[in-house]
mmCIF file of C-alpha atoms and ligand atoms in Angstrom:
data_model
loop_
_atom_site.group_PDB
_atom_site.id
_atom_site.type_symbol
_atom_site.label_atom_id
_atom_site.label_comp_id
_atom_site.label_asym_id
_atom_site.label_seq_id
_atom_site.Cartn_x
_atom_site.Cartn_y
_atom_site.Cartn_z
ATOM 1 C CA MET A 1 24.507 -129.722 -22.553
ATOM 2 C CA ARG A 2 24.661 -129.261 -18.643
ATOM 3 C CA SER A 3 22.693 -131.739 -17.033
ATOM 4 C CA TRP A 4 21.897 -133.152 -13.644
ATOM 5 C CA LYS A 5 21.692 -136.591 -12.467
ATOM 6 C CA ILE A 6 18.396 -136.914 -10.154
ATOM 7 C CA ALA A 7 18.163 -140.642 -10.203
ATOM 8 C CA SER A 8 20.254 -144.202 -10.605
ATOM 9 C CA ILE A 9 18.545 -147.236 -11.380
ATOM 10 C CA SER A 10 20.176 -150.903 -12.192
ATOM 11 C CA GLY A 11 23.420 -148.908 -12.745
ATOM 12 C CA ILE A 12 21.843 -145.761 -15.267
ATOM 13 C CA ASP A 13 22.143 -142.911 -14.573
ATOM 14 C CA ILE A 14 18.860 -140.366 -15.413
ATOM 15 C CA GLU A 15 19.644 -136.712 -16.048
ATOM 16 C CA LEU A 16 17.705 -133.589 -16.011
ATOM 17 C CA HIS A 17 18.690 -131.381 -18.889
ATOM 18 C CA TRP A 18 18.675 -127.460 -18.273
ATOM 19 C CA THR A 19 16.193 -126.607 -20.991
ATOM 20 C CA THR A 20 14.007 -129.479 -19.009
ATOM 21 C CA LEU A 21 14.601 -127.688 -15.352
ATOM 22 C CA LEU A 22 13.647 -124.463 -17.122
ATOM 23 C CA PHE A 23 10.908 -125.463 -19.249
ATOM 24 C CA ILE A 24 9.372 -127.352 -16.201
ATOM 25 C CA ILE A 25 10.377 -124.322 -13.870
ATOM 26 C CA SER A 26 8.568 -121.973 -16.049
ATOM 27 C CA LEU A 27 4.905 -124.175 -15.966
ATOM 28 C CA ILE A 28 4.867 -124.151 -12.545
ATOM 29 C CA ILE A 29 4.685 -120.427 -13.365
ATOM 30 C CA LEU A 30 2.185 -119.845 -15.830
ATOM 31 C CA SER A 31 0.087 -123.229 -15.528
ATOM 32 C CA PRO A 32 0.791 -125.311 -12.042
ATOM 33 C CA ILE A 33 -1.276 -128.311 -13.364
ATOM 34 C CA SER A 34 0.669 -128.883 -16.768
ATOM 35 C CA ALA A 35 3.334 -128.697 -14.716
ATOM 36 C CA ILE A 36 1.766 -131.666 -12.711
ATOM 37 C CA VAL A 37 1.098 -133.480 -16.199
ATOM 38 C CA LEU A 38 4.290 -133.034 -17.329
ATOM 39 C CA THR A 39 6.309 -134.081 -14.468
ATOM 40 C CA LEU A 40 4.116 -137.407 -14.463
ATOM 41 C CA LEU A 41 5.117 -137.283 -18.191
ATOM 42 C CA PHE A 42 8.636 -136.938 -17.701
ATOM 43 C CA ILE A 43 8.357 -139.973 -14.929
ATOM 44 C CA ILE A 44 6.602 -142.058 -17.561
ATOM 45 C CA ILE A 45 9.328 -141.386 -20.201
ATOM 46 C CA SER A 46 12.573 -142.147 -17.699
ATOM 47 C CA LEU A 47 10.212 -145.452 -17.422
ATOM 48 C CA HIS A 48 9.873 -145.927 -20.896
ATOM 49 C CA GLU A 49 13.797 -145.130 -22.308
ATOM 50 C CA LEU A 50 15.018 -147.528 -18.849
ATOM 51 C CA SER A 51 12.936 -150.498 -20.226
ATOM 52 C CA HIS A 52 14.937 -149.709 -23.135
ATOM 53 C CA SER A 53 18.153 -149.932 -21.811
ATOM 54 C CA ILE A 54 17.619 -152.840 -19.165
ATOM 55 C CA VAL A 55 16.722 -154.250 -22.297
ATOM 56 C CA ALA A 56 19.799 -153.813 -23.394
ATOM 57 C CA LYS A 57 21.777 -154.396 -20.708
ATOM 58 C CA ARG A 58 20.235 -158.142 -20.507
ATOM 59 C CA ARG A 59 21.748 -158.159 -24.198
ATOM 60 C CA GLY A 60 25.320 -156.480 -23.731
ATOM 61 C CA ILE A 61 25.222 -153.396 -24.620
ATOM 62 C CA ASP A 62 26.984 -151.022 -22.321
ATOM 63 C CA VAL A 63 24.122 -148.169 -21.282
ATOM 64 C CA ARG A 64 25.481 -145.047 -20.005
ATOM 65 C CA ARG A 65 22.711 -142.485 -19.207
ATOM 66 C CA ILE A 66 19.037 -141.765 -19.706
ATOM 67 C CA VAL A 67 19.222 -137.468 -20.685
ATOM 68 C CA LEU A 68 15.447 -136.241 -20.207
ATOM 69 C CA LEU A 69 15.177 -133.334 -22.911
ATOM 70 C CA PRO A 70 12.374 -131.029 -23.310
ATOM 71 C CA ILE A 71 11.563 -133.034 -26.184
ATOM 72 C CA GLY A 72 11.624 -136.452 -24.920
ATOM 73 C CA GLY A 73 13.870 -139.185 -23.246
ATOM 74 C CA MET A 74 17.101 -140.181 -25.282
ATOM 75 C CA ALA A 75 19.296 -143.250 -23.968
ATOM 76 C CA VAL A 76 23.210 -142.597 -24.509
ATOM 77 C CA MET A 77 24.350 -146.204 -25.447
ATOM 78 C CA GLU A 78 27.630 -147.437 -27.071
ATOM 79 C CA GLU A 79 27.800 -147.193 -30.447
ATOM 80 C CA SER A 80 28.111 -150.705 -31.863
ATOM 81 C CA ASN A 81 26.037 -152.890 -34.422
ATOM 82 C CA LEU A 82 22.982 -154.107 -33.036
ATOM 83 C CA LYS A 83 21.758 -157.547 -34.140
ATOM 84 C CA PRO A 84 18.441 -157.685 -35.857
ATOM 85 C CA GLU A 85 17.183 -159.782 -33.019
ATOM 86 C CA ASP A 86 18.752 -156.834 -30.114
ATOM 87 C CA GLU A 87 16.941 -154.041 -31.773
ATOM 88 C CA PHE A 88 13.683 -155.866 -32.108
ATOM 89 C CA TYR A 89 13.425 -156.533 -28.253
ATOM 90 C CA MET A 90 14.683 -152.829 -27.118
ATOM 91 C CA ALA A 91 12.602 -151.438 -29.350
ATOM 92 C CA PHE A 92 9.519 -152.505 -28.303
ATOM 93 C CA ALA A 93 10.359 -152.780 -24.710
ATOM 94 C CA GLY A 94 9.089 -148.725 -24.192
ATOM 95 C CA PRO A 95 6.074 -149.740 -25.838
ATOM 96 C CA ALA A 96 5.345 -152.897 -24.147
ATOM 97 C CA PHE A 97 6.465 -151.021 -20.611
ATOM 98 C CA ASN A 98 3.674 -148.297 -21.587
ATOM 99 C CA PHE A 99 0.774 -150.542 -22.738
ATOM 100 C CA ILE A 100 1.444 -152.619 -19.239
ATOM 101 C CA PHE A 101 1.623 -149.480 -17.183
ATOM 102 C CA ALA A 102 -1.641 -148.369 -18.942
ATOM 103 C CA GLY A 103 -3.162 -151.768 -18.112
ATOM 104 C CA ILE A 104 -2.251 -151.524 -14.656
ATOM 105 C CA VAL A 105 -3.638 -148.085 -13.772
ATOM 106 C CA LEU A 106 -7.291 -149.754 -15.700
ATOM 107 C CA LEU A 107 -7.320 -152.570 -13.109
ATOM 108 C CA PHE A 108 -6.472 -149.968 -10.237
ATOM 109 C CA VAL A 109 -9.060 -147.441 -11.375
ATOM 110 C CA GLN A 110 -11.917 -150.514 -11.415
ATOM 111 C CA LEU A 111 -10.384 -152.026 -8.342
ATOM 112 C CA LEU A 112 -10.934 -148.524 -6.289
ATOM 113 C CA GLY A 113 -13.797 -147.193 -8.089
ATOM 114 C CA LEU A 114 -11.705 -143.798 -9.771
ATOM 115 C CA PRO A 115 -13.274 -142.657 -12.343
ATOM 116 C CA ILE A 116 -11.138 -142.079 -15.914
ATOM 117 C CA TYR A 117 -11.672 -138.807 -17.253
ATOM 118 C CA SER A 118 -11.156 -138.460 -21.251
ATOM 119 C CA MET A 119 -9.066 -136.551 -22.555
ATOM 120 C CA HIS A 120 -11.706 -133.521 -23.753
ATOM 121 C CA THR A 121 -12.799 -133.158 -19.816
ATOM 122 C CA TRP A 122 -8.697 -132.831 -19.726
ATOM 123 C CA ASP A 123 -8.492 -129.982 -21.380
ATOM 124 C CA LEU A 124 -11.830 -128.271 -19.591
ATOM 125 C CA MET A 125 -9.650 -129.083 -16.288
ATOM 126 C CA MET A 126 -6.662 -127.276 -17.465
ATOM 127 C CA ASN A 127 -8.097 -124.027 -17.816
ATOM 128 C CA GLY A 128 -10.044 -125.058 -14.277
ATOM 129 C CA LYS A 129 -13.790 -125.003 -16.383
ATOM 130 C CA ILE A 130 -14.846 -127.722 -14.082
ATOM 131 C CA ASN A 131 -14.003 -129.069 -10.514
ATOM 132 C CA ILE A 132 -11.858 -132.832 -11.123
ATOM 133 C CA GLU A 133 -10.983 -135.055 -7.835
ATOM 134 C CA TRP A 134 -7.317 -135.243 -7.097
ATOM 135 C CA LEU A 135 -6.627 -139.038 -7.719
ATOM 136 C CA GLY A 136 -8.698 -139.138 -10.456
ATOM 137 C CA PHE A 137 -6.482 -136.702 -12.263
ATOM 138 C CA ILE A 138 -3.555 -138.194 -11.500
ATOM 139 C CA VAL A 139 -4.506 -141.688 -13.020
ATOM 140 C CA SER A 140 -6.538 -140.536 -15.670
ATOM 141 C CA ASN A 141 -3.232 -138.690 -16.723
ATOM 142 C CA LEU A 142 -1.195 -141.911 -15.823
ATOM 143 C CA PHE A 143 -3.304 -143.947 -18.054
ATOM 144 C CA TRP A 144 -3.812 -141.533 -21.202
ATOM 145 C CA LEU A 145 0.386 -141.252 -21.034
ATOM 146 C CA ASN A 146 1.050 -144.454 -21.221
ATOM 147 C CA TRP A 147 -1.522 -145.551 -23.809
ATOM 148 C CA LEU A 148 -0.147 -142.342 -25.994
ATOM 149 C CA LEU A 149 3.168 -142.294 -25.460
ATOM 150 C CA GLY A 150 3.216 -146.456 -26.148
ATOM 151 C CA ALA A 151 0.898 -146.045 -29.485
ATOM 152 C CA PHE A 152 2.833 -143.325 -30.792
ATOM 153 C CA ASN A 153 6.156 -144.687 -30.591
ATOM 154 C CA LEU A 154 5.263 -148.103 -31.441
ATOM 155 C CA PHE A 155 2.743 -147.475 -34.483
ATOM 156 C CA ILE A 156 4.519 -145.154 -36.731
ATOM 157 C CA PRO A 157 6.660 -146.761 -38.425
ATOM 158 C CA ALA A 158 9.333 -144.224 -38.680
ATOM 159 C CA ILE A 159 12.824 -143.501 -36.894
ATOM 160 C CA PRO A 160 13.823 -142.102 -34.396
ATOM 161 C CA MET A 161 10.381 -143.524 -33.176
ATOM 162 C CA ASP A 162 10.073 -146.966 -31.779
ATOM 163 C CA GLY A 163 8.127 -148.414 -34.725
ATOM 164 C CA GLY A 164 11.095 -147.172 -36.993
ATOM 165 C CA ARG A 165 13.272 -149.123 -34.975
ATOM 166 C CA VAL A 166 10.987 -152.145 -35.079
ATOM 167 C CA LEU A 167 10.553 -151.618 -39.036
ATOM 168 C CA ARG A 168 14.039 -151.982 -39.558
ATOM 169 C CA ALA A 169 14.850 -154.792 -37.261
ATOM 170 C CA PHE A 170 12.090 -156.791 -39.350
ATOM 171 C CA LEU A 171 13.393 -155.556 -42.849
ATOM 172 C CA ALA A 172 17.408 -156.344 -41.468
ATOM 173 C CA MET A 173 15.801 -160.018 -40.703
ATOM 174 C CA THR A 174 15.674 -160.700 -44.260
ATOM 175 C CA MET A 175 18.013 -158.328 -46.088
ATOM 176 C CA ASP A 176 21.778 -156.418 -45.768
ATOM 177 C CA TYR A 177 21.247 -153.790 -42.842
ATOM 178 C CA SER A 178 22.412 -151.253 -44.938
ATOM 179 C CA LYS A 179 19.401 -152.007 -46.790
ATOM 180 C CA ALA A 180 17.364 -152.251 -44.575
ATOM 181 C CA THR A 181 18.408 -148.518 -42.727
ATOM 182 C CA ARG A 182 17.540 -147.148 -46.034
ATOM 183 C CA ILE A 183 14.100 -148.256 -46.352
ATOM 184 C CA ALA A 184 13.062 -147.683 -43.450
ATOM 185 C CA GLY A 185 14.833 -144.202 -43.704
ATOM 186 C CA TYR A 186 12.379 -143.680 -46.373
ATOM 187 C CA VAL A 187 9.399 -144.670 -44.754
ATOM 188 C CA SER A 188 10.328 -142.782 -41.919
ATOM 189 C CA LYS A 189 10.565 -139.605 -44.578
ATOM 190 C CA PHE A 190 7.429 -140.161 -45.984
ATOM 191 C CA LEU A 191 5.623 -140.603 -42.949
ATOM 192 C CA ILE A 192 7.357 -137.552 -41.262
ATOM 193 C CA ALA A 193 6.844 -135.367 -44.782
ATOM 194 C CA PHE A 194 2.753 -136.489 -44.457
ATOM 195 C CA MET A 195 2.194 -135.333 -41.024
ATOM 196 C CA LEU A 196 4.102 -131.781 -41.703
ATOM 197 C CA MET A 197 1.879 -131.681 -44.406
ATOM 198 C CA PHE A 198 -0.938 -132.425 -41.996
ATOM 199 C CA SER A 199 0.462 -130.050 -39.440
ATOM 200 C CA ILE A 200 0.408 -127.128 -42.031
ATOM 201 C CA PHE A 201 -3.377 -127.880 -43.494
ATOM 202 C CA THR A 202 -4.759 -127.720 -39.979
ATOM 203 C CA PHE A 203 -2.131 -125.185 -38.388
ATOM 204 C CA ASN A 204 -0.919 -127.632 -35.927
ATOM 205 C CA ILE A 205 1.965 -125.365 -34.334
ATOM 206 C CA ILE A 206 3.308 -128.688 -31.860
ATOM 207 C CA LEU A 207 2.257 -130.863 -34.500
ATOM 208 C CA PHE A 208 4.492 -128.923 -37.090
ATOM 209 C CA LEU A 209 7.346 -128.684 -34.629
ATOM 210 C CA ILE A 210 7.428 -132.506 -33.388
ATOM 211 C CA ALA A 211 7.606 -133.340 -37.493
ATOM 212 C CA ILE A 212 10.807 -130.783 -37.762
ATOM 213 C CA PHE A 213 12.196 -132.437 -34.880
ATOM 214 C CA LEU A 214 11.633 -135.711 -36.344
ATOM 215 C CA TRP A 215 12.931 -135.181 -39.668
ATOM 216 C CA ILE A 216 16.367 -133.823 -37.658
ATOM 217 C CA GLY A 217 16.258 -137.249 -35.556
ATOM 218 C CA ALA A 218 15.479 -139.314 -38.602
ATOM 219 C CA SER A 219 18.637 -138.158 -41.383
ATOM 220 C CA ALA A 220 21.069 -138.272 -38.465
ATOM 221 C CA GLU A 221 20.439 -141.404 -37.420
ATOM 222 C CA VAL A 222 19.793 -143.283 -40.612
ATOM 223 C CA GLU A 223 23.105 -141.149 -41.617
ATOM 224 C CA GLN A 224 24.911 -142.152 -38.061
ATOM 225 C CA ALA A 225 23.823 -146.183 -38.962
ATOM 226 C CA MET A 226 24.837 -146.024 -42.195
ATOM 227 C CA ASN A 227 28.467 -144.518 -40.825
ATOM 228 C CA THR A 228 28.792 -147.163 -38.079
ATOM 229 C CA HIS A 229 28.023 -149.715 -40.570
ATOM 230 C CA LEU A 230 30.453 -148.469 -43.051
ATOM 231 C CA VAL A 231 33.632 -148.986 -40.385
ATOM 232 C CA SER A 232 31.889 -152.690 -39.406
ATOM 233 C CA MET A 233 32.979 -153.578 -42.729
ATOM 234 C CA ILE A 234 36.332 -151.475 -43.027
ATOM 235 C CA ASN A 235 39.133 -153.528 -41.226
ATOM 236 C CA MET A 236 40.428 -150.415 -39.427
ATOM 237 C CA LYS A 237 43.230 -152.667 -37.597
ATOM 238 C CA ASN A 238 44.670 -152.904 -40.813
ATOM 239 C CA LEU A 239 44.603 -149.500 -41.689
ATOM 240 C CA ILE A 240 47.034 -149.141 -38.689
ATOM 241 C CA LYS A 241 50.526 -148.684 -39.113
ATOM 242 C CA LYS A 242 53.098 -149.100 -36.538
ATOM 243 C CA ARG A 243 55.592 -146.232 -38.241
ATOM 244 C CA ALA A 244 55.145 -143.117 -39.402
ATOM 245 C CA PRO A 245 57.856 -141.204 -41.072
ATOM 246 C CA LYS A 246 60.093 -139.590 -38.482
ATOM 247 C CA ILE A 247 63.209 -137.104 -37.741
ATOM 248 C CA SER A 248 65.601 -136.072 -34.975
ATOM 249 C CA GLN A 249 64.554 -132.937 -33.600
ATOM 250 C CA LYS A 250 67.699 -131.846 -34.371
ATOM 251 C CA ILE A 251 67.143 -131.469 -37.700
ATOM 252 C CA LEU A 252 67.292 -127.813 -39.828
ATOM 253 C CA VAL A 253 64.628 -127.254 -41.949
ATOM 254 C CA LYS A 254 66.506 -128.063 -44.904
ATOM 255 C CA LYS A 255 66.961 -131.205 -44.040
ATOM 256 C CA ALA A 256 63.117 -131.788 -43.174
ATOM 257 C CA LEU A 257 62.299 -130.918 -46.588
ATOM 258 C CA GLU A 258 64.754 -133.064 -47.823
ATOM 259 C CA THR A 259 63.197 -135.929 -45.751
ATOM 260 C CA MET A 260 60.109 -134.863 -47.367
ATOM 261 C CA LEU A 261 60.856 -135.101 -50.690
ATOM 262 C CA LYS A 262 63.210 -138.612 -50.058
ATOM 263 C CA LYS A 263 60.638 -140.566 -48.091
ATOM 264 C CA ASN A 264 57.583 -138.811 -50.783
ATOM 265 C CA THR A 265 55.254 -137.643 -48.011
ATOM 266 C CA THR A 266 53.995 -134.265 -46.385
ATOM 267 C CA GLN A 267 53.969 -134.581 -42.817
ATOM 268 C CA LEU A 268 57.213 -136.046 -40.452
ATOM 269 C CA PHE A 269 56.767 -136.677 -37.277
ATOM 270 C CA VAL A 270 59.769 -134.730 -34.749
ATOM 271 C CA GLY A 271 61.509 -136.356 -32.090
ATOM 272 C CA ASP A 272 58.519 -138.721 -30.713
ATOM 273 C CA ASN A 273 55.438 -139.721 -32.186
ATOM 274 C CA ILE A 274 53.578 -136.455 -30.873
ATOM 275 C CA HIS A 275 54.795 -133.447 -32.295
ATOM 276 C CA PHE A 276 54.698 -133.154 -36.400
ATOM 277 C CA VAL A 277 55.497 -130.791 -38.949
ATOM 278 C CA THR A 278 53.083 -131.107 -42.498
ATOM 279 C CA VAL A 279 54.854 -129.347 -45.765
ATOM 280 C CA GLU A 280 52.169 -126.821 -45.136
ATOM 281 C CA ASP A 281 53.499 -125.708 -41.648
ATOM 282 C CA LEU A 282 57.462 -125.300 -43.261
ATOM 283 C CA VAL A 283 55.969 -122.539 -46.472
ATOM 284 C CA ASN A 284 57.545 -120.003 -44.881
ATOM 285 C CA ALA A 285 60.152 -121.352 -42.724
ATOM 286 C CA ASN A 286 63.848 -119.833 -42.531
ATOM 287 C CA LYS A 287 65.457 -123.159 -44.004
ATOM 288 C CA ASN A 288 68.171 -122.624 -41.292
ATOM 289 C CA ASP A 289 66.252 -122.658 -38.989
ATOM 290 C CA TYR A 290 65.263 -125.805 -36.440
ATOM 291 C CA VAL A 291 62.777 -127.777 -37.374
ATOM 292 C CA MET A 292 61.220 -128.494 -33.940
ATOM 293 C CA ASN A 293 60.485 -124.349 -33.926
ATOM 294 C CA TYR A 294 57.882 -124.954 -36.037
ATOM 295 C CA ALA A 295 56.309 -128.614 -35.193
ATOM 296 C CA ARG A 296 53.087 -128.877 -34.091
ATOM 297 C CA ILE A 297 51.014 -131.377 -31.471
ATOM 298 C CA ALA A 298 49.507 -133.912 -32.304
ATOM 299 C CA ARG A 299 45.903 -134.745 -30.658
ATOM 300 C CA PRO A 300 45.645 -139.147 -31.212
ATOM 301 C CA ILE A 301 42.657 -139.404 -32.998
ATOM 302 C CA GLU A 302 40.165 -143.115 -31.807
ATOM 303 C CA ILE A 303 38.787 -145.208 -33.956
ATOM 304 C CA THR A 304 35.275 -143.894 -34.473
ATOM 305 C CA ARG A 305 32.982 -143.285 -37.148
ATOM 306 C CA PRO A 306 34.591 -142.006 -40.775
ATOM 307 C CA ASP A 307 33.412 -138.807 -40.855
ATOM 308 C CA VAL A 308 34.015 -138.233 -37.457
ATOM 309 C CA MET A 309 37.663 -139.327 -37.608
ATOM 310 C CA ILE A 310 38.168 -137.487 -40.892
ATOM 311 C CA ASN A 311 36.759 -133.911 -39.206
ATOM 312 C CA SER A 312 39.651 -134.353 -36.665
ATOM 313 C CA PHE A 313 42.065 -134.792 -39.665
ATOM 314 C CA MET A 314 40.337 -131.718 -41.264
ATOM 315 C CA ALA A 315 41.079 -129.934 -37.400
ATOM 316 C CA GLN A 316 44.223 -130.285 -37.350
ATOM 317 C CA ASN A 317 45.383 -130.068 -40.310
ATOM 318 C CA ALA A 318 47.405 -133.426 -40.532
ATOM 319 C CA GLU A 319 48.235 -136.023 -43.189
ATOM 320 C CA ILE A 320 49.002 -138.794 -39.720
ATOM 321 C CA LEU A 321 47.490 -138.884 -36.770
ATOM 322 C CA PRO A 322 48.393 -141.564 -33.870
ATOM 323 C CA VAL A 323 45.712 -143.698 -32.544
ATOM 324 C CA LYS A 324 44.575 -144.245 -29.711
ATOM 325 C CA ILE A 325 42.731 -147.197 -28.547
ATOM 326 C CA ASN A 326 42.200 -148.353 -25.050
ATOM 327 C CA ASP A 327 43.920 -144.917 -23.857
ATOM 328 C CA GLU A 328 47.246 -146.104 -25.230
ATOM 329 C CA ILE A 329 49.036 -145.126 -28.687
ATOM 330 C CA VAL A 330 49.080 -147.983 -30.702
ATOM 331 C CA GLY A 331 50.240 -146.640 -34.473
ATOM 332 C CA PHE A 332 49.217 -144.352 -36.776
ATOM 333 C CA ILE A 333 46.306 -143.468 -39.384
ATOM 334 C CA TYR A 334 46.853 -142.358 -42.986
ATOM 335 C CA LEU A 335 44.149 -139.778 -44.241
ATOM 336 C CA ASP A 336 44.765 -140.917 -47.654
ATOM 337 C CA ASP A 337 44.095 -144.804 -46.569
ATOM 338 C CA LEU A 338 41.165 -143.865 -43.979
ATOM 339 C CA THR A 339 39.449 -142.024 -47.523
ATOM 340 C CA ARG A 340 40.624 -144.694 -50.236
ATOM 341 C CA ALA A 341 38.486 -147.777 -47.603
ATOM 342 C CA MET A 342 35.733 -145.505 -47.231
ATOM 343 C CA LYS A 343 35.121 -144.692 -50.909
ATOM 344 C CA LEU A 344 35.639 -148.742 -51.705
ATOM 345 C CA ALA A 345 33.339 -149.302 -48.247
ATOM 346 C CA LYS A 346 30.767 -146.848 -49.679
ATOM 347 C CA MET A 347 30.693 -148.274 -53.372
ATOM 348 C CA LEU A 348 30.117 -152.204 -52.386
ATOM 349 C CA TYR A 349 27.935 -151.578 -49.411
ATOM 350 C CA ALA A 350 26.297 -148.448 -49.266
HETATM 351 ZN ZN1 ZN B 1 11.053 -145.494 -27.016
#
């Protein structure tokens, strides 16, 4: 995911993703007028995302950067459990900015006596069928793009659009967060399915692609919200064990297997808190060899979403992994403990 920083506002970096750059460059070659419209759109999207981010920062949520993708903007924020009021104001800020911007453009147009082209003339202009006044063209675009972006985001209550987040925040004020997320998820998928069917009946390929993208976005976001919520319900600090079964480096494989049997474990750390062997690693080992020859190096895990943590165990084929908090190893997590806690939390809260 290569992207370039193009601006930095209020300590938030705005980055252009390479696919977006490619998209704009190809449009400049194919249709310069569309490229102008698209550039204006990306400026407006940046400001829209920036509005979300500034409200987030005000409410103490860390925003790292805004990445401009061909399908829109994405503010990268720290993963945390949002309070419903925070989510409400954050989601509302983007469309609110667009409506205010559209209003200011309208005022400007009135004062200077500029024309506002309808979207139909816009179409003709794009195809070069009529002559246009450039300043009028720019302000018309600024007006329509802001209006469309604000309305599309706010009035369709489907996650991942802002309207969907506003809906979830509303629901979460009166009910459990996971229930609110689930209901908002159903509403989103219903609306997106409707959009998908509409696009098929009207042969609208762009709407079809947007709907597919929204469906994927909605699924991923609902799932992630549920996961983050589950993690907050589990006392992760309780899962962290101070110690893990350990043996010295100069031990033979035979002795290591005996230790595993005695301590009823399938994994031992060798010499330190990083090198380890599992019973699987020793299946074909020479029993009179040093166990150190079969040791592997563990990549410590961080407390994040449970699916990410479980993936890390799977990828390393490990049962116990060192845990890192703020770049410091603070103890160990056992895969068994993690899956048991997840199962219980799901039974209770999902
Ligand atoms: Zn938004």
